[in-house]
Amino acid sequence: MRVPGILILLVFLCNSCIPRGSEADKRPYKEDAEELLKQMTLDEKIGQLVAYTSHWDVTGPVVSNDSERYIKDGSCGAIFNAHEVSFNRKLQELAVNESRLGIPLLFGYDVIHGYRTTFPISLGEAASWNPELIEKAARVAAVEASACGVNWTFAPMVDISFDPRWGRVAESTGEDTYLGNVIAKAKVRGFQGDDLSTNNTLLACVKHYAAYGAPQAGRDYHTVDMSDRVLREVYLPPFKAAIDAGVGSVMTSFNEVDGMPVTGSKYLLDDILRKEWGFNGFIVTDYTGITEMIQHGVAADTAEAAVLAINAGVNIDMESSAYRVKLRSLVASGKITEEQIDKAVLWVLEGKFSLGLFDDPYRYFDEERQETLLSTEEHLDLAYELAAESLVLLKNKDKLLPLKPGTKVAVIGPHATLQRDLLGSWIADGKWKDIQTILQAIEQINGKDKTTYAKGAWFIDETDKIDVAEAIATAGKSDVIVLALGESWHWSGEAASRTKLGLPKAQTDLIRELKKLNKPMVMVVLNGRPLTLVQEYEMVDAMVEAWYPGTKGASAIADALFGKINPSGKLTMSFPRNVGQIPIHYNMKNTGRPYDPEGQEQKYRSRYIDSPNEPLFPFGFGLSYTDFIYDDLRLSSSSFAKDDSLIVSVNITNAGPYEGKEVVQLYIRDLVGSVTRPVKELKGFTKINLAPGEQQTVSFTITEEDLKFYRADMTFGAESGDFHLFVGRNSSDLIKAKFTLDN
């Protein structure tokens, strides 16, 4: 038995006082990693490029006997899906005490929207338009997960998507690149903190690089085909934003781009990510991504797939075993070089140094922390606050909401009593069995004697799951009906693409029957994607989009219904009227024959003959219990030079009876470019809070940077000319001004 960590300790001590130049400033642990690399055999190097999964059974987390053997002989660099201190400590002890060099393991896990304290799904978080809260939520997730032995999270997901058929929009920030950039940076800062080497941080992994949110037909894992211009303008910027924020790792996506699976794309992984952007972290595949290139049809066997991946720049092979099985023989045959492996290993070792694992391999394994840092009152308060700000009021006819406590309320629908669905997909260590239901939260405010319940419908249409008669009888005794409807939680997320985006037929039929009672109806919808809700919108009097709101979601919903909070969320994806409109988004192109619904002859225009072009709810949409008035939009000048700036100001007045928060949104349209430009693009936003009668002047600064795009020659820059500027409450309800960018 070797002395634990002695070689690693010597490397650390010998290099801790070495002066570091500009390259070392960018890669502060490169020299430490290089010293360690000199001591490693080829097999040990390959081992650092391999990650295996654990799984959970009735006893807790387990790994296979093979995985334990690989850890002992240094043939495994990372374990994922393990998040329990004693188990992870055991595996780390195998790596540190039994392998020749004692190189510590990474422990990765999908900590997407919380660990024990579960926040709203990412699409719901984004609807808060509050990056400060989102960053705090990621910080809480890091504190909790790191207390349970995790040091690496496969988040944030920053995939832009225009297609709600794709189930993973639940994990995204929605359809807008600018907003995606802001949230990507916030989440990286939250996960990694100010000092990654402290024991309450997680090394973040931005995913899924790249363009995973644009699969053909909205089908998960499917082909992606787009121009380089669209790739760079829409889908790549959030990854660049995460890299600018210092993200430590990048995960490749399953899809192909331009005929090459991303896991084998030298263009994406080396030319853009490494050389153009200067990314200094490591690159990991998604689950079995390397061997899936055989199914894609660009590799005949595992060896060819491994060559493609290592040549492209993949550093860690997640689960496929391609690197472990094939890299040694590929070096021996001359198809790859050991220098290529050295280069890959350096990135991984530097990541481990950055986490402080060579200083203390057990820094994340403290049983006391595990017992005391989960779901504290502070964490739960933040979960409530973010859930509250993620709620989007979609309709409020005749100001039905907020309800008065003591109103006779019939709560109808399956989501009223379901706990698991409140958390959504990817719940990490979320404990759903103990959380409050929507029904319980309403009863707590309204009183059990004034609140009744019936399920009425389920998520499927079989008659044995439906009791409409009971629901009608229950609702008939009430003054107001609150419907808790939507998707089952497992209908969204990975491998959950759908071609039908309406409510289950049983739920819509239930609303139709209840409508006959002629009582006011409030619909609370829980879901992981934009749905087609035209029928329901017409039948109900008020509608609240609640997403899957997390651990404290039920109380946030109830408090919103009864006016303890004023909804302030805004949609970050357009809600289509029907699936035939998809893909649909606010920043489309104008076309040569734009449709004007107010125009005269409109037949030969870009339009549908059976549906409006516009979505049911546009990007940025969300109502309030109060009324915000926008007026006096003014610019500091009608033009500005490229080295100058323009100040935009607008007055916002709360003209209603409630205190409320409003997301003030700024959009710009470039009227003439060397290539076509979108009809509008989000370029700024701020969230303000106003008391009744209060007015606030909101200002934005526009610079040349805000006007840049990929021009006809694919250089990135602004072009002089005329622009329209819009400010308002959503991407459709706006006031307009004009300005010119001078040469």
XYZ file of C-alpha atoms in Angstrom:
743
model
C 0.000 0.000 0.000
C 1.437 3.353 -1.047
C 1.533 6.451 1.162
C -1.746 8.286 0.271
C -1.244 11.225 -2.054
C 2.520 11.618 -1.400
C 3.487 12.129 -5.044
C 0.649 14.565 -5.568
C 1.628 16.499 -2.440
C 5.207 16.849 -3.690
C 3.979 18.145 -7.043
C 1.741 20.673 -5.311
C 4.449 21.925 -2.963
C 7.097 22.165 -5.669
C 4.918 24.278 -7.919
C 3.023 26.441 -5.468
C 5.708 29.149 -5.524
C 6.409 29.225 -9.283
C 5.836 32.707 -10.768
C 3.076 32.654 -13.362
C 3.046 34.682 -16.571
C 0.178 35.613 -18.831
C -0.405 32.017 -19.980
C -0.391 30.862 -16.360
C -2.906 33.564 -15.490
C -5.273 31.977 -17.984
C -4.316 28.443 -16.929
C -3.075 28.853 -13.352
C -2.690 25.089 -12.757
C -1.099 24.129 -16.075
C 2.401 23.772 -14.628
C 1.123 21.655 -11.730
C -0.698 19.436 -14.192
C 2.348 19.147 -16.446
C 4.546 18.010 -13.533
C 2.019 15.346 -12.627
C 1.655 14.275 -16.250
C 5.380 13.480 -16.417
C 4.851 10.757 -13.784
C 1.909 9.102 -15.525
C 1.905 5.994 -17.677
C -0.133 5.894 -20.857
C -2.797 3.784 -19.152
C -3.048 6.242 -16.267
C -3.405 9.100 -18.718
C -6.192 7.319 -20.549
C -7.879 6.629 -17.226
C -8.255 10.349 -16.567
C -10.278 10.623 -19.782
C -12.906 8.111 -18.658
C -16.094 8.695 -16.646
C -18.470 6.015 -15.413
C -21.900 6.180 -13.860
C -23.218 4.855 -10.599
C -26.811 3.796 -10.124
C -29.146 3.613 -7.163
C -30.798 0.519 -5.743
C -32.635 -0.129 -2.481
C -29.366 0.169 -0.554
C -28.319 3.492 -2.124
C -25.693 4.315 -4.758
C -23.595 1.478 -6.214
C -21.024 1.052 -8.958
C -20.120 -2.112 -10.809
C -17.205 -4.281 -9.750
C -15.493 -3.293 -12.998
C -15.803 0.387 -12.115
C -14.239 -0.206 -8.685
C -11.382 -2.062 -10.367
C -10.886 0.763 -12.849
C -10.724 3.267 -9.986
C -8.112 1.192 -8.145
C -5.837 0.872 -11.159
C -6.197 4.513 -12.178
C -8.408 3.809 -15.203
C -11.256 6.087 -14.168
C -11.129 9.839 -13.730
C -14.721 10.661 -12.823
C -17.917 9.156 -11.440
C -21.299 10.652 -12.063
C -24.749 10.149 -10.562
C -23.287 9.522 -7.092
C -24.352 12.063 -4.483
C -23.917 10.713 -0.982
C -20.966 11.514 1.262
C -20.046 8.110 2.657
C -20.336 6.384 -0.712
C -18.338 9.030 -2.566
C -15.700 9.056 0.170
C -15.293 5.300 -0.253
C -14.682 5.705 -3.993
C -12.317 8.623 -3.437
C -10.354 6.530 -0.953
C -9.986 3.830 -3.601
C -8.645 6.397 -6.064
C -6.323 8.177 -3.649
C -5.088 5.237 -1.584
C -5.044 2.325 -4.018
C -4.130 3.735 -7.419
C -0.430 4.325 -8.050
C -0.537 8.132 -8.202
C -3.624 8.715 -6.106
C -5.259 11.164 -8.496
C -8.647 12.140 -7.018
C -11.952 11.599 -8.798
C -14.474 14.122 -10.012
C -18.048 13.461 -8.855
C -20.622 14.816 -11.280
C -24.392 15.080 -11.063
C -27.277 16.759 -12.873
C -28.026 19.609 -10.478
C -30.299 21.516 -12.854
C -32.789 23.607 -10.839
C -31.823 22.839 -7.279
C -30.498 19.931 -5.255
C -32.564 19.196 -2.110
C -34.296 22.577 -2.259
C -35.967 22.470 -5.667
C -36.552 25.714 -7.541
C -38.883 26.137 -10.519
C -37.794 24.331 -13.679
C -35.316 26.367 -15.685
C -37.979 27.667 -18.083
C -39.891 28.861 -15.025
C -36.800 30.421 -13.450
C -36.218 32.324 -16.676
C -39.810 33.638 -16.548
C -38.820 35.580 -13.424
C -36.519 37.752 -15.575
C -34.515 38.102 -12.377
C -30.904 37.001 -12.949
C -29.948 37.962 -9.393
C -32.457 35.483 -7.957
C -31.419 32.836 -10.486
C -27.781 33.245 -9.465
C -28.731 32.908 -5.798
C -30.666 29.727 -6.578
C -27.626 28.240 -8.319
C -25.518 29.205 -5.302
C -27.946 27.386 -2.985
C -27.866 24.349 -5.282
C -24.064 24.370 -5.143
C -23.994 24.639 -1.349
C -26.408 21.727 -0.950
C -24.944 19.439 -3.618
C -21.372 20.023 -2.504
C -22.434 19.094 1.018
C -23.413 15.683 -0.377
C -20.155 14.883 -2.115
C -20.789 16.415 -5.539
C -18.156 18.708 -7.050
C -19.214 18.921 -10.697
C -22.660 19.744 -12.110
C -23.917 19.172 -15.645
C -25.464 22.625 -15.792
C -26.309 25.226 -16.875
C -28.188 24.137 -19.961
C -28.230 27.122 -22.318
C -29.839 25.678 -25.445
C -31.997 28.196 -27.292
C -35.162 26.677 -28.754
C -38.114 27.850 -30.809
C -39.856 24.481 -30.669
C -41.974 23.474 -27.648
C -42.461 19.990 -29.099
C -38.926 19.384 -27.845
C -39.279 18.266 -24.231
C -36.014 19.754 -23.063
C -37.278 23.310 -23.387
C -38.207 22.682 -19.733
C -34.481 22.878 -18.936
C -33.825 25.903 -21.140
C -34.215 29.654 -20.815
C -36.481 29.802 -23.852
C -36.249 31.361 -27.291
C -34.121 34.472 -26.813
C -30.355 34.628 -27.120
C -29.829 37.879 -25.207
C -31.781 36.645 -22.188
C -30.018 33.287 -22.491
C -26.649 35.038 -22.308
C -27.591 36.893 -19.130
C -28.909 33.786 -17.373
C -25.972 31.625 -18.497
C -23.558 33.989 -16.776
C -25.719 34.171 -13.650
C -25.880 30.404 -13.253
C -22.152 29.896 -13.807
C -21.405 32.509 -11.155
C -23.876 30.865 -8.800
C -22.492 27.351 -9.193
C -18.796 28.237 -9.176
C -18.823 31.154 -6.730
C -15.937 33.567 -6.343
C -13.391 30.859 -5.499
C -13.843 27.421 -7.030
C -11.422 25.852 -4.574
C -13.753 26.373 -1.598
C -15.732 23.316 -0.514
C -19.186 24.736 -1.274
C -18.789 25.265 -5.006
C -19.495 23.143 -8.062
C -17.475 23.105 -11.234
C -20.131 23.991 -13.828
C -20.567 22.279 -17.187
C -22.383 24.323 -19.820
C -24.482 22.194 -22.161
C -25.432 20.996 -24.730
C -22.841 22.323 -27.132
C -24.224 23.088 -29.662
C -27.581 23.825 -31.311
C -29.234 20.923 -29.489
C -32.383 23.023 -29.147
C -33.085 22.968 -32.900
C -33.769 19.296 -33.705
C -35.780 18.657 -36.824
C -39.466 17.999 -36.056
C -38.830 18.842 -32.393
C -37.691 15.272 -31.777
C -35.029 14.749 -29.147
C -31.583 13.624 -30.379
C -32.606 14.377 -33.986
C -30.618 16.050 -36.752
C -29.830 19.764 -36.668
C -29.214 21.571 -39.942
C -28.660 25.322 -40.136
C -26.437 27.989 -41.630
C -23.279 29.048 -39.885
C -24.819 32.512 -39.550
C -27.827 31.237 -37.582
C -25.580 28.982 -35.507
C -23.371 31.904 -34.527
C -26.077 34.512 -34.031
C -28.678 32.446 -32.178
C -27.308 29.244 -30.684
C -23.642 29.804 -29.824
C -23.688 33.104 -27.870
C -24.992 31.660 -24.551
C -22.076 29.203 -24.564
C -19.659 32.049 -25.170
C -21.333 33.961 -22.320
C -20.797 30.997 -19.979
C -17.151 30.767 -21.044
C -16.689 34.493 -20.456
C -18.092 33.894 -16.960
C -15.379 31.278 -16.359
C -17.273 28.006 -16.762
C -14.993 25.047 -16.063
C -16.310 22.472 -18.526
C -18.435 22.013 -21.636
C -20.637 19.054 -22.591
C -21.074 18.048 -26.222
C -24.576 17.559 -27.582
C -26.017 14.397 -29.118
C -27.007 16.004 -32.414
C -25.101 16.570 -35.593
C -24.402 19.997 -37.085
C -23.503 20.310 -40.769
C -23.375 16.548 -41.154
C -21.022 15.833 -38.243
C -22.044 14.741 -34.737
C -20.817 17.422 -32.354
C -18.771 14.875 -30.396
C -16.620 14.491 -33.526
C -16.748 18.088 -34.751
C -13.303 19.652 -34.902
C -14.930 22.837 -36.196
C -17.086 23.289 -33.088
C -14.789 21.879 -30.403
C -11.379 23.006 -31.581
C -11.737 25.801 -34.132
C -14.456 27.734 -32.290
C -14.392 26.603 -28.661
C -10.621 26.377 -28.153
C -8.993 28.595 -30.758
C -11.573 31.286 -31.423
C -13.011 31.610 -27.914
C -9.954 30.534 -25.906
C -11.848 28.067 -23.703
C -9.577 26.834 -20.902
C -11.669 24.097 -19.314
C -12.278 20.495 -20.281
C -14.787 18.982 -22.705
C -16.934 15.979 -21.794
C -19.331 14.026 -23.970
C -22.935 13.444 -23.105
C -23.838 9.886 -22.119
C -22.264 7.394 -24.627
C -21.823 10.207 -27.132
C -18.670 8.756 -28.697
C -20.037 5.341 -29.646
C -23.275 6.922 -30.853
C -21.265 8.245 -33.790
C -21.421 4.695 -35.130
C -25.211 4.947 -35.281
C -24.936 8.413 -36.811
C -22.973 6.773 -39.608
C -19.679 8.666 -39.484
C -17.693 5.897 -37.776
C -17.636 2.221 -38.711
C -16.667 1.016 -35.245
C -15.619 2.101 -31.764
C -12.014 2.715 -32.791
C -13.017 5.113 -35.552
C -15.402 6.886 -33.194
C -12.631 7.302 -30.609
C -10.320 8.769 -33.267
C -12.966 11.282 -34.325
C -13.565 12.342 -30.711
C -9.940 12.723 -29.669
C -9.087 14.563 -32.902
C -12.013 16.927 -32.355
C -10.888 17.710 -28.810
C -13.084 15.630 -26.497
C -11.334 15.254 -23.125
C -13.657 12.963 -21.143
C -15.593 10.007 -22.519
C -18.784 9.650 -20.506
C -19.737 5.985 -20.133
C -19.131 4.679 -23.675
C -15.747 3.064 -22.763
C -14.422 3.958 -26.217
C -11.373 5.726 -24.799
C -10.613 3.048 -22.202
C -10.897 0.227 -24.726
C -9.340 1.794 -27.826
C -6.925 4.659 -27.114
C -3.905 2.502 -26.213
C -4.120 0.443 -29.413
C -4.760 3.581 -31.459
C -1.521 5.083 -30.120
C 0.324 1.840 -30.866
C -0.971 1.832 -34.445
C -0.060 5.481 -34.970
C -3.635 6.589 -35.672
C -3.367 9.036 -32.800
C -0.392 10.243 -30.789
C 0.371 10.152 -27.100
C 0.841 13.914 -27.322
C -2.860 14.208 -28.177
C -3.705 12.241 -25.061
C -1.346 14.378 -22.979
C -3.098 17.508 -24.199
C -6.499 16.102 -23.249
C -5.333 14.929 -19.821
C -3.902 18.331 -18.952
C -7.326 19.962 -19.219
C -8.844 17.372 -16.877
C -6.062 17.610 -14.313
C -6.265 21.399 -14.328
C -9.966 21.147 -13.560
C -9.221 18.951 -10.558
C -6.514 21.316 -9.354
C -8.942 24.240 -9.650
C -11.340 22.465 -7.276
C -8.569 22.035 -4.697
C -8.816 18.229 -4.873
C -5.048 17.717 -4.809
C -4.834 19.856 -1.704
C -7.636 17.905 -0.011
C -9.324 15.065 -1.956
C -11.967 14.751 0.769
C -12.997 18.394 0.996
C -16.516 17.561 -0.230
C -17.113 14.669 2.162
C -18.284 16.076 5.481
C -21.199 14.175 7.041
C -22.011 17.086 9.335
C -22.366 19.457 6.399
C -24.550 16.914 4.650
C -26.914 16.854 7.620
C -27.088 20.601 8.257
C -26.952 22.381 4.885
C -29.988 20.901 3.134
C -33.224 22.876 2.739
C -32.528 25.452 5.418
C -35.161 28.118 6.071
C -33.065 30.576 4.077
C -32.979 28.183 1.131
C -36.712 27.553 1.323
C -37.420 31.284 1.453
C -35.454 31.729 -1.757
C -37.334 28.835 -3.367
C -40.595 30.585 -2.496
C -39.385 33.932 -3.820
C -38.254 32.489 -7.143
C -41.427 30.421 -7.514
C -43.489 33.544 -6.863
C -41.614 35.580 -9.467
C -41.854 32.796 -12.046
C -45.685 32.758 -12.048
C -47.137 34.308 -15.204
C -50.651 35.758 -15.208
C -52.007 35.020 -18.683
C -55.616 36.169 -18.312
C -57.660 37.999 -15.709
C -61.092 38.829 -17.093
C -62.966 41.454 -15.137
C -60.146 41.367 -12.551
C -61.405 38.089 -11.090
C -58.058 37.644 -9.351
C -57.040 38.060 -6.647
C -59.682 36.101 -4.769
C -60.805 37.091 -1.301
C -60.046 34.630 1.534
C -63.244 33.015 2.701
C -64.664 32.651 -0.817
C -66.314 29.303 -1.456
C -63.697 27.712 -3.712
C -63.885 24.359 -5.498
C -60.410 23.098 -6.370
C -60.697 20.724 -9.324
C -58.056 18.769 -11.203
C -55.234 16.254 -10.749
C -52.504 18.759 -9.932
C -54.380 19.916 -6.840
C -53.113 16.991 -4.762
C -49.996 15.816 -6.602
C -46.665 16.497 -4.925
C -44.147 14.896 -7.288
C -45.327 16.999 -10.231
C -44.584 20.250 -8.415
C -40.872 19.528 -8.828
C -40.777 18.625 -12.536
C -37.915 16.701 -14.182
C -34.283 16.489 -13.004
C -35.096 16.949 -9.329
C -31.694 15.818 -8.016
C -32.304 14.997 -4.333
C -35.641 16.785 -4.080
C -37.923 15.217 -1.451
C -41.398 15.586 -2.893
C -43.294 13.402 -0.415
C -43.051 16.040 2.309
C -44.025 19.167 0.388
C -47.324 21.001 0.524
C -49.907 20.419 -2.213
C -51.785 23.168 -4.027
C -54.994 22.097 -2.290
C -53.370 22.259 1.140
C -51.889 25.683 0.394
C -55.291 27.024 -0.683
C -56.954 25.534 2.396
C -54.338 27.184 4.598
C -55.334 30.621 3.301
C -59.007 30.113 2.530
C -59.985 27.693 5.268
C -60.914 24.032 4.916
C -64.561 24.823 5.502
C -64.622 27.109 2.471
C -62.568 24.854 0.191
C -63.713 21.658 -1.521
C -61.941 19.310 -3.912
C -62.568 16.836 -6.711
C -60.072 15.319 -9.152
C -62.429 15.485 -12.135
C -59.868 14.356 -14.733
C -56.445 12.804 -15.108
C -53.629 12.970 -17.641
C -55.085 10.209 -19.766
C -58.578 9.805 -21.135
C -59.655 6.399 -19.836
C -63.081 6.688 -18.223
C -62.033 4.858 -15.065
C -59.682 7.743 -14.287
C -62.365 10.418 -14.657
C -65.223 11.422 -12.371
C -66.766 14.447 -14.003
C -70.037 14.062 -12.113
C -68.286 14.452 -8.761
C -66.415 17.499 -10.037
C -69.635 19.119 -11.276
C -71.377 18.445 -7.986
C -68.456 19.859 -6.009
C -68.102 22.909 -8.214
C -71.830 23.539 -8.120
C -71.639 24.383 -4.415
C -68.840 26.917 -4.886
C -68.574 30.560 -5.825
C -65.319 30.166 -7.775
C -63.714 27.157 -9.474
C -59.925 26.818 -9.364
C -58.659 24.312 -11.921
C -55.261 22.691 -11.332
C -54.472 21.158 -14.727
C -51.602 20.575 -17.142
C -49.029 17.986 -18.110
C -47.782 15.123 -15.995
C -44.212 15.901 -14.927
C -42.662 13.125 -17.038
C -44.190 14.552 -20.230
C -41.394 17.088 -20.457
C -37.630 16.887 -20.135
C -35.241 14.537 -21.912
C -36.773 12.036 -24.346
C -40.201 13.656 -23.922
C -40.985 15.176 -27.299
C -44.669 15.605 -28.131
C -46.652 16.215 -31.308
C -49.775 17.305 -29.425
C -49.311 20.257 -27.114
C -52.821 20.727 -25.812
C -54.125 19.652 -22.439
C -55.199 16.024 -22.225
C -58.640 15.737 -23.812
C -60.139 14.672 -20.496
C -59.059 17.952 -18.910
C -60.428 20.121 -21.720
C -63.696 18.180 -21.650
C -63.864 18.752 -17.897
C -63.540 22.523 -18.370
C -66.255 22.429 -21.001
C -68.649 20.670 -18.619
C -67.832 22.990 -15.721
C -68.363 26.001 -17.970
C -72.051 25.059 -18.094
C -72.312 25.959 -14.388
C -71.732 29.600 -15.344
C -69.358 30.134 -12.438
C -66.062 32.046 -12.663
C -63.141 29.734 -13.382
C -59.445 30.191 -12.665
C -57.067 27.824 -14.402
C -53.626 27.121 -12.908
C -51.563 25.221 -15.453
C -48.492 23.158 -14.533
C -46.297 22.178 -17.441
C -42.765 22.060 -18.781
C -43.292 23.754 -22.139
C -45.562 26.202 -23.948
C -48.928 24.556 -24.597
C -51.675 25.226 -27.131
C -54.410 26.642 -24.901
C -56.793 28.435 -27.263
C -59.903 26.488 -26.190
C -59.098 26.745 -22.508
C -58.255 30.450 -22.786
C -61.685 31.149 -24.248
C -63.527 29.147 -21.577
C -61.859 30.243 -18.350
C -61.923 33.701 -16.767
C -58.374 33.739 -15.401
C -55.262 31.730 -16.220
C -51.975 31.409 -14.320
C -48.906 29.702 -15.792
C -47.174 28.003 -12.849
C -44.687 25.682 -14.633
C -43.379 23.002 -12.241
C -42.676 25.512 -9.480
C -40.550 23.523 -7.015
C -40.465 22.823 -3.296
C -42.371 25.966 -2.298
C -44.434 26.234 -5.443
C -47.793 25.367 -3.899
C -47.670 28.183 -1.368
C -46.530 30.647 -4.068
C -49.502 29.647 -6.245
C -51.997 29.975 -3.408
C -50.577 33.309 -2.313
C -50.868 34.603 -5.877
C -54.484 33.449 -6.191
C -55.431 35.265 -2.976
C -53.363 38.393 -3.533
C -50.568 37.941 -1.024
C -48.240 38.313 -3.984
C -48.770 40.003 -7.350
C -47.643 37.853 -10.314
C -44.769 39.427 -12.217
C -43.447 36.637 -14.449
C -43.085 37.059 -18.205
C -42.946 34.302 -20.798
C -39.584 33.492 -22.356
C -41.112 31.313 -25.076
C -44.019 32.154 -27.331
C -47.143 30.055 -26.758
C -48.417 28.887 -30.162
C -52.090 28.706 -31.057
C -51.517 25.300 -32.622
C -48.671 22.963 -33.472
C -48.824 24.044 -37.109
C -47.287 27.428 -36.188
C -44.123 25.811 -34.805
C -41.331 26.885 -34.872
C -42.612 30.248 -33.713
C -40.699 33.075 -32.049
C -40.900 36.836 -31.746
C -37.661 37.653 -33.617
C -38.506 36.213 -37.004
C -37.544 37.800 -40.333
C -39.849 40.168 -42.217
C -39.797 38.309 -45.603
C -40.390 39.998 -48.947
C -44.142 39.674 -48.527
C -44.888 40.449 -44.896
C -48.448 40.011 -43.722
C -50.307 43.042 -42.392
C -53.656 42.076 -40.856
C -54.826 45.678 -41.305
C -53.889 45.746 -44.986
C -56.162 45.363 -48.008
C -55.094 42.632 -50.446
C -53.359 40.052 -48.258
C -53.773 36.743 -50.078
C -50.296 36.538 -51.556
C -48.526 37.280 -48.301
C -46.609 35.227 -45.727
C -49.581 34.000 -43.736
C -51.788 31.046 -42.871
C -55.278 30.736 -44.319
C -56.580 28.973 -41.211
C -54.827 30.737 -38.323
C -53.387 34.105 -37.360
C -49.622 34.372 -37.662
C -49.310 35.625 -34.109
C -48.969 33.289 -31.123
C -51.608 33.054 -28.433
C -49.121 34.612 -25.978
C -45.998 36.376 -27.282
C -42.495 36.356 -25.876
C -42.246 38.625 -22.847
C -45.972 38.454 -22.083
C -47.325 38.528 -18.550
C -50.100 40.454 -16.829
C -50.319 41.955 -13.339
C -53.041 42.719 -10.818
C -52.122 46.367 -11.261
C -51.863 48.562 -14.372
C -48.539 49.873 -15.652
C -48.569 52.853 -17.987
C -45.629 53.489 -20.356
C -45.155 56.997 -21.689
C -42.692 59.726 -22.637
C -40.218 57.510 -24.512
C -37.251 59.733 -25.320
C -33.750 59.404 -26.738
C -30.738 61.493 -25.809
C -30.162 62.070 -29.511
C -31.653 61.039 -32.836
C -28.269 59.672 -33.901
C -24.932 58.650 -32.453
C -21.472 57.674 -33.661
C -19.995 54.200 -33.376
C -17.681 55.238 -30.559
C -20.479 56.974 -28.657
C -23.696 55.863 -26.960
C -27.398 56.622 -26.871
C -29.497 56.986 -23.716
C -33.078 55.708 -23.881
C -35.527 56.774 -21.173
C -39.159 55.960 -20.515
C -41.585 56.693 -17.682
C -43.418 53.802 -16.031
C -46.384 54.573 -13.764
C -48.298 52.163 -11.554
C -51.827 53.349 -12.242
C -53.537 50.455 -10.466
C -54.472 49.561 -6.900
C -51.690 47.065 -6.089
C -47.956 47.219 -5.590
C -46.320 45.303 -8.396
C -43.182 44.385 -10.307
C -42.829 45.046 -14.005
C -40.234 43.799 -16.503
C -39.437 46.734 -18.796
C -38.195 45.372 -22.112
C -36.095 47.062 -24.813
C -36.049 45.845 -28.427
C -34.244 47.085 -31.545
C -34.757 46.555 -35.265
C -32.038 47.184 -37.837
C -34.039 48.410 -40.829
C -31.454 47.790 -43.580
C -28.463 45.475 -43.339
C -26.053 43.712 -45.643
C -28.092 40.624 -44.743
C -31.690 40.430 -43.522
C -32.288 41.197 -39.873
C -35.064 40.153 -37.441
C -38.163 42.306 -37.017
C -36.996 42.981 -33.469
C -34.373 41.737 -30.990
C -34.279 42.014 -27.209
C -31.365 44.234 -26.214
C -32.099 45.070 -22.594
C -34.499 44.639 -19.693
C -34.890 45.624 -16.078
C -37.331 44.598 -13.376
C -38.750 47.370 -11.231
C -41.133 47.504 -8.255
C -43.701 50.270 -7.987
C -46.226 51.165 -5.298
C -49.700 52.316 -6.400
C -49.400 55.779 -7.979
C -45.600 55.615 -8.101
C -43.720 56.604 -11.258
C -40.169 55.677 -12.203
C -37.968 56.682 -15.108
C -36.147 53.687 -16.577
C -33.068 54.271 -18.709
C -31.039 52.068 -21.040
C -27.733 52.773 -22.751
C -27.312 51.689 -26.387
C -23.822 51.324 -27.848
C -22.406 50.008 -31.095
C -21.963 46.634 -29.373
C -25.746 46.235 -29.138
C -26.079 46.635 -32.911
C -23.480 44.096 -34.055
C -24.319 41.037 -36.117
C -22.680 38.677 -38.610
C -22.555 40.748 -41.754
C -22.600 39.543 -45.358
C -18.894 38.682 -45.254
C -19.374 36.917 -41.850
C -17.388 39.529 -39.971
C -19.023 40.567 -36.713
C -19.840 44.239 -36.427
C -22.391 47.013 -36.709
C -23.463 48.815 -39.862
C -24.456 52.451 -39.997
C -28.049 53.270 -40.856
C -31.535 53.631 -39.431
C -33.011 51.676 -36.535
C -36.323 51.338 -34.774
C -36.291 51.132 -30.998
C -39.141 49.699 -28.933
C -39.859 49.723 -25.201
C -42.778 47.986 -23.557
C -44.337 45.263 -21.463
C -43.799 42.425 -23.966
C -42.522 41.847 -27.506
C -45.863 42.922 -29.039
C -47.155 45.719 -26.789
C -44.551 48.423 -27.365
C -43.983 52.120 -27.968
C -41.531 53.084 -30.711
C -38.789 55.598 -31.505
C -36.178 55.951 -34.248
C -32.450 56.607 -34.314
C -29.511 56.481 -36.697
C -26.054 54.992 -36.253
C -23.572 57.248 -38.013
C -20.409 56.145 -39.787
